[in-house]
């Protein structure tokens, strides 16, 4: 049976040293982990969290789920491309609702298919972007195109792609840039969204 909960889209990852230094050099890995955990603690009891399963993010969400007495299939949906099947973290098995998209001829087209299905084929009430690399930037652009009326929150304090997006789109909420107390920040950001607009 489909969940009637509102859906929040999460795009997040911890930048890798071997990739573009514009992401790695500004990334705050502790802040990224803290932000993902805080987001899950705020959102999961009231909504459904949807994300593409990055191996650095799914284990953090599993940690929060284990401490909350929730029906897992109603509160999380994990998207994965079969192109990366051999790299799936063991925590994936904990998630009851996993949507696996087809592996196409290469990494780029496989990711594009997964992102289109994940972002375009769901009704979201907001999106949040934490840390990340070019994939977070791609998902941000696709989300804004598919859901132009829904709020987006790049958490610039976590650095990397989220910081780039904050300045690129001229966000004015300085707390997204300077506030590392993520529980009260997310509580405030999502208060009206999760409790009814």
PDB file of C-alpha atoms in Angstrom:
ATOM      1  CA  UNK A   1       0.000   0.000   0.000  1.00  0.00           C
ATOM      2  CA  UNK A   2       1.391   3.415  -0.981  1.00  0.00           C
ATOM      3  CA  UNK A   3       2.369   5.836   1.753  1.00  0.00           C
ATOM      4  CA  UNK A   4       0.344   9.052   2.081  1.00  0.00           C
ATOM      5  CA  UNK A   5       3.224  10.871   3.745  1.00  0.00           C
ATOM      6  CA  UNK A   6       4.804  13.930   2.184  1.00  0.00           C
ATOM      7  CA  UNK A   7       8.068  13.277   0.377  1.00  0.00           C
ATOM      8  CA  UNK A   8      11.357  15.088   0.968  1.00  0.00           C
ATOM      9  CA  UNK A   9      14.159  14.655  -1.558  1.00  0.00           C
ATOM     10  CA  UNK A  10      17.711  14.352  -0.245  1.00  0.00           C
ATOM     11  CA  UNK A  11      20.782  14.759  -2.423  1.00  0.00           C
ATOM     12  CA  UNK A  12      24.021  14.235  -0.527  1.00  0.00           C
ATOM     13  CA  UNK A  13      27.476  12.694  -0.644  1.00  0.00           C
ATOM     14  CA  UNK A  14      30.909  12.990   0.886  1.00  0.00           C
ATOM     15  CA  UNK A  15      33.331  14.228  -1.807  1.00  0.00           C
ATOM     16  CA  UNK A  16      36.182  11.944  -2.793  1.00  0.00           C
ATOM     17  CA  UNK A  17      39.809  13.089  -2.837  1.00  0.00           C
ATOM     18  CA  UNK A  18      40.418  11.863  -6.374  1.00  0.00           C
ATOM     19  CA  UNK A  19      37.597  13.896  -7.890  1.00  0.00           C
ATOM     20  CA  UNK A  20      37.283  17.609  -8.668  1.00  0.00           C
ATOM     21  CA  UNK A  21      39.108  19.605  -5.945  1.00  0.00           C
ATOM     22  CA  UNK A  22      36.420  22.316  -5.999  1.00  0.00           C
ATOM     23  CA  UNK A  23      34.250  19.850  -4.078  1.00  0.00           C
ATOM     24  CA  UNK A  24      36.828  18.111  -1.914  1.00  0.00           C
ATOM     25  CA  UNK A  25      38.688  21.249  -0.822  1.00  0.00           C
ATOM     26  CA  UNK A  26      35.660  22.916   0.799  1.00  0.00           C
ATOM     27  CA  UNK A  27      33.898  19.789   2.082  1.00  0.00           C
ATOM     28  CA  UNK A  28      33.374  19.468   5.820  1.00  0.00           C
ATOM     29  CA  UNK A  29      32.908  15.718   6.263  1.00  0.00           C
ATOM     30  CA  UNK A  30      31.846  16.021   9.899  1.00  0.00           C
ATOM     31  CA  UNK A  31      29.229  18.617   8.989  1.00  0.00           C
ATOM     32  CA  UNK A  32      27.951  16.447   6.123  1.00  0.00           C
ATOM     33  CA  UNK A  33      27.479  13.465   8.468  1.00  0.00           C
ATOM     34  CA  UNK A  34      25.901  15.610  11.192  1.00  0.00           C
ATOM     35  CA  UNK A  35      23.531  17.244   8.704  1.00  0.00           C
ATOM     36  CA  UNK A  36      22.358  13.943   7.189  1.00  0.00           C
ATOM     37  CA  UNK A  37      21.730  12.448  10.640  1.00  0.00           C
ATOM     38  CA  UNK A  38      19.888  15.566  11.842  1.00  0.00           C
ATOM     39  CA  UNK A  39      17.775  15.671   8.678  1.00  0.00           C
ATOM     40  CA  UNK A  40      16.783  12.037   9.111  1.00  0.00           C
ATOM     41  CA  UNK A  41      15.866  12.647  12.768  1.00  0.00           C
ATOM     42  CA  UNK A  42      13.632  15.595  11.839  1.00  0.00           C
ATOM     43  CA  UNK A  43      12.047  14.261   8.647  1.00  0.00           C
ATOM     44  CA  UNK A  44      11.570  10.512   9.152  1.00  0.00           C
ATOM     45  CA  UNK A  45       8.918  10.593  11.896  1.00  0.00           C
ATOM     46  CA  UNK A  46       6.654  12.855   9.807  1.00  0.00           C
ATOM     47  CA  UNK A  47       7.507  12.207   6.158  1.00  0.00           C
ATOM     48  CA  UNK A  48       9.137   9.961   3.587  1.00  0.00           C
ATOM     49  CA  UNK A  49      12.776  10.548   2.708  1.00  0.00           C
ATOM     50  CA  UNK A  50      13.806   9.753  -0.868  1.00  0.00           C
ATOM     51  CA  UNK A  51      17.434   9.595  -1.996  1.00  0.00           C
ATOM     52  CA  UNK A  52      19.791   7.943  -4.443  1.00  0.00           C
ATOM     53  CA  UNK A  53      21.841   5.494  -2.445  1.00  0.00           C
ATOM     54  CA  UNK A  54      25.303   6.931  -2.093  1.00  0.00           C
ATOM     55  CA  UNK A  55      27.407   4.489  -0.024  1.00  0.00           C
ATOM     56  CA  UNK A  56      28.474   7.252   2.386  1.00  0.00           C
ATOM     57  CA  UNK A  57      24.879   8.353   3.097  1.00  0.00           C
ATOM     58  CA  UNK A  58      22.707   5.231   3.370  1.00  0.00           C
ATOM     59  CA  UNK A  59      24.534   3.891   6.482  1.00  0.00           C
ATOM     60  CA  UNK A  60      23.882   7.205   8.279  1.00  0.00           C
ATOM     61  CA  UNK A  61      20.154   7.039   7.562  1.00  0.00           C
ATOM     62  CA  UNK A  62      20.099   3.406   8.700  1.00  0.00           C
ATOM     63  CA  UNK A  63      21.585   4.490  12.049  1.00  0.00           C
ATOM     64  CA  UNK A  64      18.685   6.876  12.621  1.00  0.00           C
ATOM     65  CA  UNK A  65      16.070   4.370  11.455  1.00  0.00           C
ATOM     66  CA  UNK A  66      17.337   1.798  13.935  1.00  0.00           C
ATOM     67  CA  UNK A  67      16.640   4.199  16.804  1.00  0.00           C
ATOM     68  CA  UNK A  68      13.144   5.163  15.665  1.00  0.00           C
ATOM     69  CA  UNK A  69      10.141   2.877  15.877  1.00  0.00           C
ATOM     70  CA  UNK A  70       8.828   3.476  12.381  1.00  0.00           C
ATOM     71  CA  UNK A  71       7.485   1.295   9.610  1.00  0.00           C
ATOM     72  CA  UNK A  72      10.564   1.534   7.411  1.00  0.00           C
ATOM     73  CA  UNK A  73       8.822   1.024   4.072  1.00  0.00           C
ATOM     74  CA  UNK A  74       6.574   4.046   4.717  1.00  0.00           C
ATOM     75  CA  UNK A  75       9.379   6.448   5.599  1.00  0.00           C
ATOM     76  CA  UNK A  76      12.254   5.768   3.204  1.00  0.00           C
ATOM     77  CA  UNK A  77      12.627   5.084  -0.508  1.00  0.00           C
ATOM     78  CA  UNK A  78      16.079   4.319  -1.800  1.00  0.00           C
ATOM     79  CA  UNK A  79      16.916   4.537  -5.491  1.00  0.00           C
ATOM     80  CA  UNK A  80      19.860   2.625  -6.945  1.00  0.00           C
ATOM     81  CA  UNK A  81      21.148   2.060 -10.457  1.00  0.00           C
ATOM     82  CA  UNK A  82      22.025  -1.542 -11.245  1.00  0.00           C
ATOM     83  CA  UNK A  83      25.115  -0.147 -12.962  1.00  0.00           C
ATOM     84  CA  UNK A  84      26.631   0.097  -9.456  1.00  0.00           C
ATOM     85  CA  UNK A  85      25.240  -3.189  -8.108  1.00  0.00           C
ATOM     86  CA  UNK A  86      28.634  -4.548  -7.038  1.00  0.00           C
ATOM     87  CA  UNK A  87      29.235  -1.433  -4.933  1.00  0.00           C
ATOM     88  CA  UNK A  88      25.941  -1.425  -3.004  1.00  0.00           C
ATOM     89  CA  UNK A  89      26.642  -1.069   0.743  1.00  0.00           C
ATOM     90  CA  UNK A  90      25.303  -3.851   3.004  1.00  0.00           C
ATOM     91  CA  UNK A  91      22.994  -1.294   4.663  1.00  0.00           C
ATOM     92  CA  UNK A  92      20.868  -1.347   1.509  1.00  0.00           C
ATOM     93  CA  UNK A  93      19.399  -4.650   2.681  1.00  0.00           C
ATOM     94  CA  UNK A  94      17.875  -2.860   5.669  1.00  0.00           C
ATOM     95  CA  UNK A  95      15.784  -0.602   3.430  1.00  0.00           C
ATOM     96  CA  UNK A  96      12.505  -2.268   2.552  1.00  0.00           C
ATOM     97  CA  UNK A  97      11.663  -0.027  -0.397  1.00  0.00           C
ATOM     98  CA  UNK A  98      14.489  -0.008  -2.940  1.00  0.00           C
ATOM     99  CA  UNK A  99      13.826   0.982  -6.540  1.00  0.00           C
ATOM    100  CA  UNK A 100      16.560  -0.341  -8.808  1.00  0.00           C
ATOM    101  CA  UNK A 101      16.833   1.214 -12.237  1.00  0.00           C
ATOM    102  CA  UNK A 102      18.361  -0.420 -15.296  1.00  0.00           C
ATOM    103  CA  UNK A 103      22.070  -0.407 -15.987  1.00  0.00           C
ATOM    104  CA  UNK A 104      22.625   1.227 -19.371  1.00  0.00           C
ATOM    105  CA  UNK A 105      25.741   1.299 -21.538  1.00  0.00           C
ATOM    106  CA  UNK A 106      27.750   3.603 -19.278  1.00  0.00           C
ATOM    107  CA  UNK A 107      27.866   5.339 -15.888  1.00  0.00           C
ATOM    108  CA  UNK A 108      26.553   8.685 -17.145  1.00  0.00           C
ATOM    109  CA  UNK A 109      23.452   7.349 -18.896  1.00  0.00           C
ATOM    110  CA  UNK A 110      22.712   4.933 -16.024  1.00  0.00           C
ATOM    111  CA  UNK A 111      22.823   7.770 -13.484  1.00  0.00           C
ATOM    112  CA  UNK A 112      20.718  10.012 -15.707  1.00  0.00           C
ATOM    113  CA  UNK A 113      17.984   7.353 -15.943  1.00  0.00           C
ATOM    114  CA  UNK A 114      17.992   6.791 -12.174  1.00  0.00           C
ATOM    115  CA  UNK A 115      17.819  10.527 -11.434  1.00  0.00           C
ATOM    116  CA  UNK A 116      14.992  11.090 -13.879  1.00  0.00           C
ATOM    117  CA  UNK A 117      12.910   8.310 -12.341  1.00  0.00           C
ATOM    118  CA  UNK A 118      13.740   9.383  -8.791  1.00  0.00           C
ATOM    119  CA  UNK A 119      13.099  13.121  -9.208  1.00  0.00           C
ATOM    120  CA  UNK A 120      10.553  13.458 -12.007  1.00  0.00           C
ATOM    121  CA  UNK A 121       8.306  10.522 -11.106  1.00  0.00           C
ATOM    122  CA  UNK A 122       7.749  11.562  -7.465  1.00  0.00           C
ATOM    123  CA  UNK A 123       5.748  14.398  -5.925  1.00  0.00           C
ATOM    124  CA  UNK A 124       7.998  16.225  -3.486  1.00  0.00           C
ATOM    125  CA  UNK A 125       7.268  19.047  -1.065  1.00  0.00           C
ATOM    126  CA  UNK A 126      10.919  20.103  -0.646  1.00  0.00           C
ATOM    127  CA  UNK A 127      14.512  19.135  -1.399  1.00  0.00           C
ATOM    128  CA  UNK A 128      17.703  19.421   0.602  1.00  0.00           C
ATOM    129  CA  UNK A 129      21.278  19.298  -0.677  1.00  0.00           C
ATOM    130  CA  UNK A 130      24.197  18.371   1.583  1.00  0.00           C
ATOM    131  CA  UNK A 131      27.890  18.331   0.639  1.00  0.00           C
ATOM    132  CA  UNK A 132      28.230  16.510  -2.636  1.00  0.00           C
ATOM    133  CA  UNK A 133      29.937  16.648  -6.007  1.00  0.00           C
ATOM    134  CA  UNK A 134      28.702  17.093  -9.572  1.00  0.00           C
ATOM    135  CA  UNK A 135      25.857  14.624  -8.956  1.00  0.00           C
ATOM    136  CA  UNK A 136      24.372  16.922  -6.314  1.00  0.00           C
ATOM    137  CA  UNK A 137      24.561  19.828  -8.757  1.00  0.00           C
ATOM    138  CA  UNK A 138      22.884  17.709 -11.466  1.00  0.00           C
ATOM    139  CA  UNK A 139      20.110  16.638  -9.095  1.00  0.00           C
ATOM    140  CA  UNK A 140      19.568  20.226  -7.951  1.00  0.00           C
ATOM    141  CA  UNK A 141      19.054  21.426 -11.532  1.00  0.00           C
ATOM    142  CA  UNK A 142      16.754  18.509 -12.367  1.00  0.00           C
ATOM    143  CA  UNK A 143      14.708  19.042  -9.197  1.00  0.00           C
ATOM    144  CA  UNK A 144      14.247  22.755  -9.855  1.00  0.00           C
ATOM    145  CA  UNK A 145      13.151  21.983 -13.407  1.00  0.00           C
ATOM    146  CA  UNK A 146      10.701  19.239 -12.372  1.00  0.00           C
ATOM    147  CA  UNK A 147       9.376  20.929  -9.198  1.00  0.00           C
ATOM    148  CA  UNK A 148       9.797  24.698  -9.722  1.00  0.00           C
ATOM    149  CA  UNK A 149       7.358  25.669  -6.960  1.00  0.00           C
ATOM    150  CA  UNK A 150       8.874  23.569  -4.171  1.00  0.00           C
ATOM    151  CA  UNK A 151      11.514  24.918  -1.756  1.00  0.00           C
ATOM    152  CA  UNK A 152      15.145  23.849  -2.083  1.00  0.00           C
ATOM    153  CA  UNK A 153      17.759  24.111   0.677  1.00  0.00           C
ATOM    154  CA  UNK A 154      21.471  23.851  -0.174  1.00  0.00           C
ATOM    155  CA  UNK A 155      23.226  23.426   3.172  1.00  0.00           C
ATOM    156  CA  UNK A 156      26.259  25.551   2.321  1.00  0.00           C
ATOM    157  CA  UNK A 157      27.894  25.025   5.722  1.00  0.00           C
ATOM    158  CA  UNK A 158      28.678  21.448   4.645  1.00  0.00           C
ATOM    159  CA  UNK A 159      30.785  22.804   1.786  1.00  0.00           C
ATOM    160  CA  UNK A 160      31.359  21.184  -1.609  1.00  0.00           C
ATOM    161  CA  UNK A 161      28.510  21.274  -4.172  1.00  0.00           C
ATOM    162  CA  UNK A 162      25.977  22.625  -1.669  1.00  0.00           C
ATOM    163  CA  UNK A 163      28.170  25.643  -1.007  1.00  0.00           C
ATOM    164  CA  UNK A 164      28.597  26.237  -4.747  1.00  0.00           C
ATOM    165  CA  UNK A 165      24.815  26.086  -5.282  1.00  0.00           C
ATOM    166  CA  UNK A 166      24.168  28.498  -2.402  1.00  0.00           C
ATOM    167  CA  UNK A 167      26.297  31.213  -3.971  1.00  0.00           C
ATOM    168  CA  UNK A 168      25.411  30.402  -7.576  1.00  0.00           C
ATOM    169  CA  UNK A 169      21.682  30.900  -6.939  1.00  0.00           C
ATOM    170  CA  UNK A 170      22.157  33.841  -4.550  1.00  0.00           C
ATOM    171  CA  UNK A 171      20.451  32.357  -1.479  1.00  0.00           C
ATOM    172  CA  UNK A 172      19.977  34.919   1.287  1.00  0.00           C
ATOM    173  CA  UNK A 173      19.263  32.711   4.313  1.00  0.00           C
ATOM    174  CA  UNK A 174      22.646  32.988   6.042  1.00  0.00           C
ATOM    175  CA  UNK A 175      21.819  30.145   8.417  1.00  0.00           C
ATOM    176  CA  UNK A 176      22.261  27.748   5.483  1.00  0.00           C
ATOM    177  CA  UNK A 177      25.840  29.000   5.286  1.00  0.00           C
ATOM    178  CA  UNK A 178      26.809  29.543   8.916  1.00  0.00           C
ATOM    179  CA  UNK A 179      24.596  27.400  11.174  1.00  0.00           C
ATOM    180  CA  UNK A 180      26.065  24.049  12.236  1.00  0.00           C
ATOM    181  CA  UNK A 181      23.274  23.341  14.755  1.00  0.00           C
ATOM    182  CA  UNK A 182      21.385  21.239  12.263  1.00  0.00           C
ATOM    183  CA  UNK A 183      18.559  19.865  14.404  1.00  0.00           C
ATOM    184  CA  UNK A 184      17.032  23.278  15.233  1.00  0.00           C
ATOM    185  CA  UNK A 185      17.830  24.550  11.734  1.00  0.00           C
ATOM    186  CA  UNK A 186      15.992  21.701  10.012  1.00  0.00           C
ATOM    187  CA  UNK A 187      13.187  21.823  12.551  1.00  0.00           C
ATOM    188  CA  UNK A 188      12.613  25.427  11.530  1.00  0.00           C
ATOM    189  CA  UNK A 189      13.092  24.913   7.788  1.00  0.00           C
ATOM    190  CA  UNK A 190      10.631  22.011   7.617  1.00  0.00           C
ATOM    191  CA  UNK A 191       8.113  23.124  10.231  1.00  0.00           C
ATOM    192  CA  UNK A 192       5.534  24.562   7.853  1.00  0.00           C
ATOM    193  CA  UNK A 193       6.323  22.064   5.115  1.00  0.00           C
ATOM    194  CA  UNK A 194       5.794  18.920   7.154  1.00  0.00           C
ATOM    195  CA  UNK A 195       2.956  20.225   9.303  1.00  0.00           C
ATOM    196  CA  UNK A 196       0.903  21.508   6.382  1.00  0.00           C
ATOM    197  CA  UNK A 197       1.452  24.641   4.335  1.00  0.00           C
TER     198      UNK A 197
END
